[in-house]
mmCIF file of C-alpha atoms in Angstrom:
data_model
loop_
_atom_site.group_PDB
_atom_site.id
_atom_site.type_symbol
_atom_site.label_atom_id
_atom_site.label_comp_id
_atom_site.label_asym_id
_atom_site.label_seq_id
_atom_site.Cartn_x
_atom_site.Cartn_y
_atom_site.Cartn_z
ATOM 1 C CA UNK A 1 11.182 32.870 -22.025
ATOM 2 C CA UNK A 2 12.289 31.752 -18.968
ATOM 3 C CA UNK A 3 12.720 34.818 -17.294
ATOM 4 C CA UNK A 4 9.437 35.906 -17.876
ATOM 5 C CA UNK A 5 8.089 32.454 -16.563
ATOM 6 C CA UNK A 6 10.341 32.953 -13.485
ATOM 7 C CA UNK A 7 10.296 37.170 -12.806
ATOM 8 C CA UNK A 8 7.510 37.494 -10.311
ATOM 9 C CA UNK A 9 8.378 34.696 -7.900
ATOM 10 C CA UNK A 10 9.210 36.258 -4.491
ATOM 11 C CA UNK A 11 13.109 36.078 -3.911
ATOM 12 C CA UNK A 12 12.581 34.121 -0.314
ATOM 13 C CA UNK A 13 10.690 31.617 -2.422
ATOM 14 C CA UNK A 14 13.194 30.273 -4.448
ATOM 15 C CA UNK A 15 15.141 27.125 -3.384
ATOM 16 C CA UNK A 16 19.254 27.062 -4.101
ATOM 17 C CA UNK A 17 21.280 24.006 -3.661
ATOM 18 C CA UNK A 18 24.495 23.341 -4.777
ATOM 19 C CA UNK A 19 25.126 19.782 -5.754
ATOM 20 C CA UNK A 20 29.407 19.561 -5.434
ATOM 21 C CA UNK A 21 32.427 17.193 -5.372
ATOM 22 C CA UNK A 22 33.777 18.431 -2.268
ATOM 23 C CA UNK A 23 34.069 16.113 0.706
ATOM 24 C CA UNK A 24 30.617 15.442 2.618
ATOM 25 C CA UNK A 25 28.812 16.414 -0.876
ATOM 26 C CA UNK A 26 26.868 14.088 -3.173
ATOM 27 C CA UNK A 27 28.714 14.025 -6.084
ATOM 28 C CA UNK A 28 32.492 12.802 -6.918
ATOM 29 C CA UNK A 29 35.150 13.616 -9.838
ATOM 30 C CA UNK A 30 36.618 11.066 -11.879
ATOM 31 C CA UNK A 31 38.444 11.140 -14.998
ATOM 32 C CA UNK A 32 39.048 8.062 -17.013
ATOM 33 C CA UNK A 33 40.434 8.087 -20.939
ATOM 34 C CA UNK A 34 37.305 8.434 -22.117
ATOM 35 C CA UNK A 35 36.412 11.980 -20.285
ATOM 36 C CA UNK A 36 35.394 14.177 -16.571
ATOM 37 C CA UNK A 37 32.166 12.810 -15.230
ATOM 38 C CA UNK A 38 31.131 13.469 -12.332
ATOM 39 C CA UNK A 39 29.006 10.575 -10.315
ATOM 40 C CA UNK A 40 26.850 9.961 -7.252
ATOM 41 C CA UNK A 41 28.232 8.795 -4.024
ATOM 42 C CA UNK A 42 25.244 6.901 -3.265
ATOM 43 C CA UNK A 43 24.976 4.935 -6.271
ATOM 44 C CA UNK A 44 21.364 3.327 -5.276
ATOM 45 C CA UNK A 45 20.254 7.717 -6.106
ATOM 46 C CA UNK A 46 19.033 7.610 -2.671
ATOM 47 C CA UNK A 47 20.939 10.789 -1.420
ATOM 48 C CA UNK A 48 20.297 12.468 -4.538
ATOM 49 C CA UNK A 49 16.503 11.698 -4.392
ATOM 50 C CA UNK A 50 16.108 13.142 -0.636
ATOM 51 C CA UNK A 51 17.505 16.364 -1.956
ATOM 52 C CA UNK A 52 14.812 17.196 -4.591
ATOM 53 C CA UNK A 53 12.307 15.804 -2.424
ATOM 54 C CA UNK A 54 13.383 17.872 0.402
ATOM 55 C CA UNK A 55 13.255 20.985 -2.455
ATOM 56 C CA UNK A 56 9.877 19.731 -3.888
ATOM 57 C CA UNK A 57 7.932 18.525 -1.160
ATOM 58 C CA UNK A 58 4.136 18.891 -1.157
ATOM 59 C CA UNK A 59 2.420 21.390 1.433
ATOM 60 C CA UNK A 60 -0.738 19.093 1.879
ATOM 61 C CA UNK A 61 1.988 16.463 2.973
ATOM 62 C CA UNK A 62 4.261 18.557 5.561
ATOM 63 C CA UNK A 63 0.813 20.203 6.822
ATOM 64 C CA UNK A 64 -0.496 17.164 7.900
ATOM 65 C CA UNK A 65 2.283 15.765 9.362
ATOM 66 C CA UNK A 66 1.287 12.172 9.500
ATOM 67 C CA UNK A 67 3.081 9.514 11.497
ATOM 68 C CA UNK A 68 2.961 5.941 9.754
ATOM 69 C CA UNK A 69 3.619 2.815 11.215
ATOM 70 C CA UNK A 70 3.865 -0.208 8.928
ATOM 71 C CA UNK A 71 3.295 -3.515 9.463
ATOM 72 C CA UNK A 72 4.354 -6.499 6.995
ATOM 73 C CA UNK A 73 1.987 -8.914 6.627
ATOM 74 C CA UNK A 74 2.770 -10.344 3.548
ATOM 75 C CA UNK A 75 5.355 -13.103 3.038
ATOM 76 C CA UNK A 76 7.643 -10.633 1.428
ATOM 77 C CA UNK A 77 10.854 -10.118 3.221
ATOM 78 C CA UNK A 78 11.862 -6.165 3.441
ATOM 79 C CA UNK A 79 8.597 -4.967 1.954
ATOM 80 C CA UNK A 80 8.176 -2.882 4.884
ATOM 81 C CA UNK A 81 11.373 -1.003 5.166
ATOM 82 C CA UNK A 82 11.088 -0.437 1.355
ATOM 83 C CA UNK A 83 7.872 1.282 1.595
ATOM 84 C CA UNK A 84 9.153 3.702 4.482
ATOM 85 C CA UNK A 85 11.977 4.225 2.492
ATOM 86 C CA UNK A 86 9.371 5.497 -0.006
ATOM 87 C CA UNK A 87 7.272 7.544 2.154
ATOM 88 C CA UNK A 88 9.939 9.083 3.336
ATOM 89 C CA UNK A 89 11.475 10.207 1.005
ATOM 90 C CA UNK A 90 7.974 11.669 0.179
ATOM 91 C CA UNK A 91 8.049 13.632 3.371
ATOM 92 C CA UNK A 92 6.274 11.339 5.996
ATOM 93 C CA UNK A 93 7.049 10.230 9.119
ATOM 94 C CA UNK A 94 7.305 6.591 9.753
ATOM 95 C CA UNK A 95 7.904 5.985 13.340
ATOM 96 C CA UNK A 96 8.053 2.180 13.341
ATOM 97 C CA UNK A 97 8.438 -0.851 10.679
ATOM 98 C CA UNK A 98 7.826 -4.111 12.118
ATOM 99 C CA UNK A 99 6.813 -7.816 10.627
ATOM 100 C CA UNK A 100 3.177 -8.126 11.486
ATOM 101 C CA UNK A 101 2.230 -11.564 13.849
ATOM 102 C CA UNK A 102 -0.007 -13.098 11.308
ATOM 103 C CA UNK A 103 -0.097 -12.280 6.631
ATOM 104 C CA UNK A 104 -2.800 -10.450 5.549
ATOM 105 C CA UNK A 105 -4.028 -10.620 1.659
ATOM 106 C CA UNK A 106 -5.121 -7.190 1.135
ATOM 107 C CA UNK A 107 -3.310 -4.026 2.492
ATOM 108 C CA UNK A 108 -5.394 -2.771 5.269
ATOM 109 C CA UNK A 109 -5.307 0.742 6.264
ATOM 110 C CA UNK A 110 -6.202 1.939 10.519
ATOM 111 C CA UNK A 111 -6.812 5.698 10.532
ATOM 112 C CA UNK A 112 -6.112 6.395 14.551
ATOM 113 C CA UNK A 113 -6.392 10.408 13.261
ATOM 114 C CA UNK A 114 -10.185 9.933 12.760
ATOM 115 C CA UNK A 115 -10.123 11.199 9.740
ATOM 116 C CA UNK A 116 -8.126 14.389 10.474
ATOM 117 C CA UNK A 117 -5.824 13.555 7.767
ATOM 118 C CA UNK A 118 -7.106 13.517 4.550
ATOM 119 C CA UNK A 119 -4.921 14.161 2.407
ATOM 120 C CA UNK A 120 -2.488 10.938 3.449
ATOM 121 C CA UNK A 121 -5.258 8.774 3.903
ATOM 122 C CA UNK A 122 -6.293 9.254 0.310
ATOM 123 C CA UNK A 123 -2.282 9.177 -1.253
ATOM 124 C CA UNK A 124 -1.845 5.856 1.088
ATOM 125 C CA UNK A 125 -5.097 3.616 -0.017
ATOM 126 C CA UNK A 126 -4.783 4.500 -3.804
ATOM 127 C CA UNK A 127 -0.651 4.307 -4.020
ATOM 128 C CA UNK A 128 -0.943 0.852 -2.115
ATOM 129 C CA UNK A 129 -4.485 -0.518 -3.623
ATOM 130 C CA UNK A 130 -5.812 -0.577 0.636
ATOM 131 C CA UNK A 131 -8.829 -0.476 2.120
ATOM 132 C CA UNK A 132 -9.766 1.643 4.972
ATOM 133 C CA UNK A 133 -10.655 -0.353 7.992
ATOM 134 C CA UNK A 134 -11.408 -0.158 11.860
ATOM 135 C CA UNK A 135 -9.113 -2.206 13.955
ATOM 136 C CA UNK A 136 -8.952 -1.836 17.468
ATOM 137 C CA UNK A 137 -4.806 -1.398 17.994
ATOM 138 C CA UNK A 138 -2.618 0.141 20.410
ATOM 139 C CA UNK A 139 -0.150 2.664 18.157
ATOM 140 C CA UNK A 140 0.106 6.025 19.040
ATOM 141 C CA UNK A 141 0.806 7.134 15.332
ATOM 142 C CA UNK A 142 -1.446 8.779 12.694
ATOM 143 C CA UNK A 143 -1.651 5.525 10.871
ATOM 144 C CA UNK A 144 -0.717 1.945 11.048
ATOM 145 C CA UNK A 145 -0.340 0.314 7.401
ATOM 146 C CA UNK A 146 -0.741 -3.828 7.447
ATOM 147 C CA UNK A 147 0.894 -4.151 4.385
ATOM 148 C CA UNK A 148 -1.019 -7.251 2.639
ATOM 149 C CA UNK A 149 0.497 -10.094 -0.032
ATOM 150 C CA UNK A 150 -1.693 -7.659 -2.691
ATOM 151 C CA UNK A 151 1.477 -5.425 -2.359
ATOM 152 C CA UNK A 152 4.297 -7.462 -2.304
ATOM 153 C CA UNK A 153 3.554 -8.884 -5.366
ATOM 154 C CA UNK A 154 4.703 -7.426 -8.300
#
């Protein structure tokens, strides 16, 4: 079944990558009484999770090639460099995480790309429950995230 589900892809569309144990690689051997397993170097997943986004990335995403900058605003320490971590792993670009000069309740969204950028506009205001707003502000990227206490809060 699976070779008919897999016959006609194109050969130069097909992704390989070997996962291994060898030095530099994700993975490591270890043998204890109770078998082999084989575990992550990273143990957060982080490496692991780059690799099968960088495999699986969406086209809309890489197309656009929006640049984020994000702003905390809410009293939550770290929220920030969390949610690049995210978006990066998702294939964006943040260019700059900073703690905002004064909190914000709701995430606020500045498009700088005039709408040119649809497709991250939309993911970014319904992942983060923002609203789209015009804010006079002096980044040069695609768009600056003030990242509201509506957020950080679980």
């Amino acid at each position: 079944r699976l070779i008919d589900l897999t016959k006609d892809i194109p050969r130069e569309k097909i992704i390989t990558k070997v996962l291994d144990t060898g030095p530099g690689g994700p993975l490591y051997p270890e043998s204890t009484e109770a078998g082999y397993f084989i575990r992550m170097r990273d143990p957060t997943g982080k490496e692991l999770q780059k690799i099968a986004h960088d495999i699986f990335k969406d086209p809309f995403i890489s197309g656009e090639a929006a640049s984020i900058e994000i702003r905390n605003a809410s009293s939550s320490s770290g929220a920030g460099g969390k949610l690049a971590d995210e978006l990066i792993l998702l294939g964006y670009k943040v260019v700059k995480v900073e703690k905002a000069n004064q909190q914000v309740s709701q995430t606020q969204i500045i498009d700088n790309s005039s709408g040119k950028k649809p497709v991250t506009l939309n993911y970014l205001t319904r992942r983060l429950g923002a609203r789209k707003v015009t804010l006079t502000n002096d980044s040069q990227a695609d768009f600056v995230i003030n990242l509201g206490e509506n957020y950080a809060k679980p």
